[in-house]
Amino acid sequence: MKLPKAYNPSDYEPNIYQMWLDNGVFTANPSSKKPTFTISMPPPNETGTLSIGHALFLTLQDIMTRHARASGMDALWLPGTDHAALPVNAIMEKTLAHEGTNKHEIGREEFIRRTKDFVGSSRQTMLGQMRAMGASADWTRLRYTLDDALNRCVNETFTKMYNDGLIYRGARIVNWDPNLQTTISDDEVEHVDETTTFYTFKYGPFEIGTARPETKFGDKYVVMHPDDERYAQYKHGDTFEAEWINGPIMATVIKDEAIDPAFGTGVMTITPWHSHVDFEIAERHGLEKEQIIDENGNLLAIAGEFKGMNIHEARPLIVEKLRAKGLVVNEDANYQHSVAVNERGKGIIEPQIKLQWWIDVNRPVVDWNGHKRSFKEILQSVVNDGDITIIPSRFNKNYFHWIDNLRDWCISRQIWWGHQVPAWYKTGADGQQETYVGVLPPADESGWTRDEDTLDTWFSSALWTWSTLIDQDAAQNYELSFEELLKQSPDFKAYHPTSVMETGWDILFFWVARMILCTTYMTGQIPFKDVYLHGMVRAEDGKKMSKSRPESIIDPLAVIPQYGTDALRMALIMGVSPGNDQNWGQGKIEANRNFCNKIWNMARYTEGVLENNPASGNPEPSSLADHWVVMRVSEELKTIDEQIRTYHFSEAYDRLYHLIWDDVADWYLEASKAELNPALLKWVLETLLTIAHPFAPFVSETIWQELSLGDKEILATRLWPETIACDDAKAKEFETLKAIISETRVIKATLNFNGGLLKHSNSRIASDNASLITKMARLESIENTEAAMSSGIALTENNENCWLEISEEIARNYLASTEEKLADLKKGIATISARLDNPAYVEKAPEKLVSESRAQLEQLRSELVATEEQYHRFKTL
RNA sequence: GGGUGAUUAGCUCAGUUGGCUAGAGCACCUCGUUUACACCGAGGGGGUCGGGGGUUCGAAUCCCUCAUCACCCACCA
């Protein structure tokens, strides 16, 4: 025996993974003739270690990839990591602050160098963890979002969009994070609820409400709805003088439909520099805009005596001053509103007007399917036209809704870690600023200075599916045009568009939509055909795992040594449906550790049999159990294959679990002990290991290697098994046999006795399989009496004239069970005959269902007759 | 304000396009040291599928409505 009694995963996993690597099992081959299957791995951020969420996506993608490989495809799962601009930058700045310095002191070059060191070690940790999860990714094609080739793609994309007028530089209102000192996109803004004080101030003849008195210094426009009759006497453009924070000011009346007359007094003043809505009103009417708050959140000169003060300190002082002037009309301390924060770091967002780079999403100049379209229109049409399928489909609605609300995308960031904007500026002879945008710096760099900003991480991530497939060396040859580069990239030609994008629903907008946008634009192709969205893994109590509750965090790498990677993988997909969140379940991991051990012991049993009874010849079913197991395995081979292909991972897993445990382990292996068929037993084991492999790669491959199974040396390269022929009638006979054994067990358990004598009257199945029945039902013996039953308890669930010969004394105790059974049978008969008595059912339901119902009714009725006879006999005992 | 999801056994959840008398894992109860496995085997209890309407021969599944919970988007002077 090579296999020890229990499966201990950590004894085998690292070696098995290394064996796969050594044999190049995961390496794709674009020159093969096989159909291709591609997944671009969503690159994890290089900020630390793998989370349970990473473990989930690695499992799902690995199942798909291994299944594709087994389906005879050239499967490429392309791995990578993300430079994670904003989070990494924040970590670095914090580290520098700790050391008493900052990025400006050490300079850009040194900053980049130190950041590379940091992410380098973090990357190695993460790659090791991904391998520990069993990820069958092609590590020879490992990519990084800051690779030189990707940088070229970034510059190509930026330049092309700039030349097409789709990227522009403009002073617009942005989401400014004073903590991280950068702009962020709309999608990175999160709203958190807050209770604050809502003030109502007197402002000339009006009363205005605000939660932010500190922004009000420069307010000189008072806005109301044009149809608000309370203010009908004031005309658009009227001016008036009002006493305000730092003395009298001239104010102008503006009428605008953005104002809700029902809110507060229906009048407000605006601060265009620090509010999105106010900015839009000011733009509509061509109003002046003035900055009040600087980039650190301090008040500017316009605040007079408050100049230089932080807004939070200044707020109460400003209110105090207004109160002293008698301008405070009302204060509501329980005002509920939400405040915008950066989802990274939770810094409060201060809108500012800044000169930034933007992508225009509304300009219809992009060629797509022969039409000039805007980015918005392309995003809509690829999903509407079915080029891309989102799974589950309910996310279509979210996706379209997001597009409808999409505004121009601010892509520049005031941080150093990332792809630098490929734009250069110089002041020309006439004093005007010139701008140069290009893939390469200007030919003569003298006088030009490069834009200091970097691009939003998602801008480079948006190029991920194809930038990773272009020839990495050719990308450095700038003689080649971008189109030539694509043509000369074998991987791009073989593997793009990719087959499926598997990712979390939380980055549908951030990433999936932006990949579609940039990829259709640059390559003329969709990035992927299907989008499969998984949910979040939450803590066992249903709440988010969070750093503030360290005990809530499940570390996948801590689970693996104790339970094994396979158990972790299966726990993560068990009972989980696409797009739905799941709670971590300790019970699930234990159940799957046990399942792995079950597989192990199924192999161990087979190993023992084969040692004494070497398999010879082709596997062919002989006994009833053989025919039955071949039938069951063949059915499930097809179904599980289909389920994986259609992304029903949980159901595929469920079928595998019960096939192995219930059908094979509990029935077939036990039955085989009565009538050995070593060749078939071996076939069953090999087949089950092959279909279990995508789910449980380690235990299946370990057994394969330890027992030197199969026609191939490595299970990971084996094709999905073929079915073999069986006799359906014999398989059905085994079902009858199962019924005899099960019912015998039930009677024995109900009456709680051991042994027992089973008699039958010329049952061929019972006499042919006497030893099997005796063994599995744990009987004393079995005999054919030829005579009809006269005493004991009849088995009524089959038509084989079998009965348990036991004393009338004990048999009478079965009366209660018989009564229950009678009730159940009558209920079942009532249900089905009611259905059949309904002419509409017989007429409209499919013929197959109707005939099934008839057969079922027939069966129940004969069972009822037998049970009733028995019942009356017991009554008279 | 707009939207999505959830509500199924004590707990955590599956349940493809409506179709066998509604399932799993865990937990629970009874029995069992059968040489693959106690990380086991055999048997069992437990649900009017959130409430109410409707469509249909047939509804956990489709439609309407209400309730509770979670989340997303927008707004917030």
PDB file of N, CA and C in Angstrom, chain A residues 3 43 218 243 259 277 340 391 654:
ATOM      1  N   LEU A   3      -0.726   4.323  -0.333  1.00  0.00           N
ATOM      2  CA  LEU A   3      -1.518   5.396   0.248  1.00  0.00           C
ATOM      3  C   LEU A   3      -1.728   5.149   1.731  1.00  0.00           C
ATOM      4  N   PRO A  43      -5.534  41.156 -12.454  1.00  0.00           N
ATOM      5  CA  PRO A  43      -4.292  41.221 -11.672  1.00  0.00           C
ATOM      6  C   PRO A  43      -4.528  41.748 -10.259  1.00  0.00           C
ATOM      7  N   GLY A 218     -17.456  83.570  -0.758  1.00  0.00           N
ATOM      8  CA  GLY A 218     -17.493  84.183  -2.081  1.00  0.00           C
ATOM      9  C   GLY A 218     -18.854  84.150  -2.734  1.00  0.00           C
ATOM     10  N   GLU A 243     -25.638  92.301   3.653  1.00  0.00           N
ATOM     11  CA  GLU A 243     -24.599  92.215   4.668  1.00  0.00           C
ATOM     12  C   GLU A 243     -24.198  90.749   4.783  1.00  0.00           C
ATOM     13  N   ILE A 259     -32.954  73.907  -9.004  1.00  0.00           N
ATOM     14  CA  ILE A 259     -33.339  74.148  -7.614  1.00  0.00           C
ATOM     15  C   ILE A 259     -34.661  73.450  -7.302  1.00  0.00           C
ATOM     16  N   VAL A 277     -22.804  70.461  -8.410  1.00  0.00           N
ATOM     17  CA  VAL A 277     -24.070  71.018  -8.872  1.00  0.00           C
ATOM     18  C   VAL A 277     -23.922  72.515  -9.132  1.00  0.00           C
ATOM     19  N   ALA A 340     -19.127  62.894   0.780  1.00  0.00           N
ATOM     20  CA  ALA A 340     -18.348  62.130  -0.185  1.00  0.00           C
ATOM     21  C   ALA A 340     -16.962  61.850   0.367  1.00  0.00           C
ATOM     22  N   ILE A 391     -23.004  37.407 -17.010  1.00  0.00           N
ATOM     23  CA  ILE A 391     -23.609  36.356 -16.192  1.00  0.00           C
ATOM     24  C   ILE A 391     -23.403  36.693 -14.727  1.00  0.00           C
ATOM     25  N   ASP A 654     -21.804  19.682  -6.915  1.00  0.00           N
ATOM     26  CA  ASP A 654     -22.775  18.920  -6.146  1.00  0.00           C
ATOM     27  C   ASP A 654     -22.969  17.529  -6.753  1.00  0.00           C
TER      28      ASP A 654
END
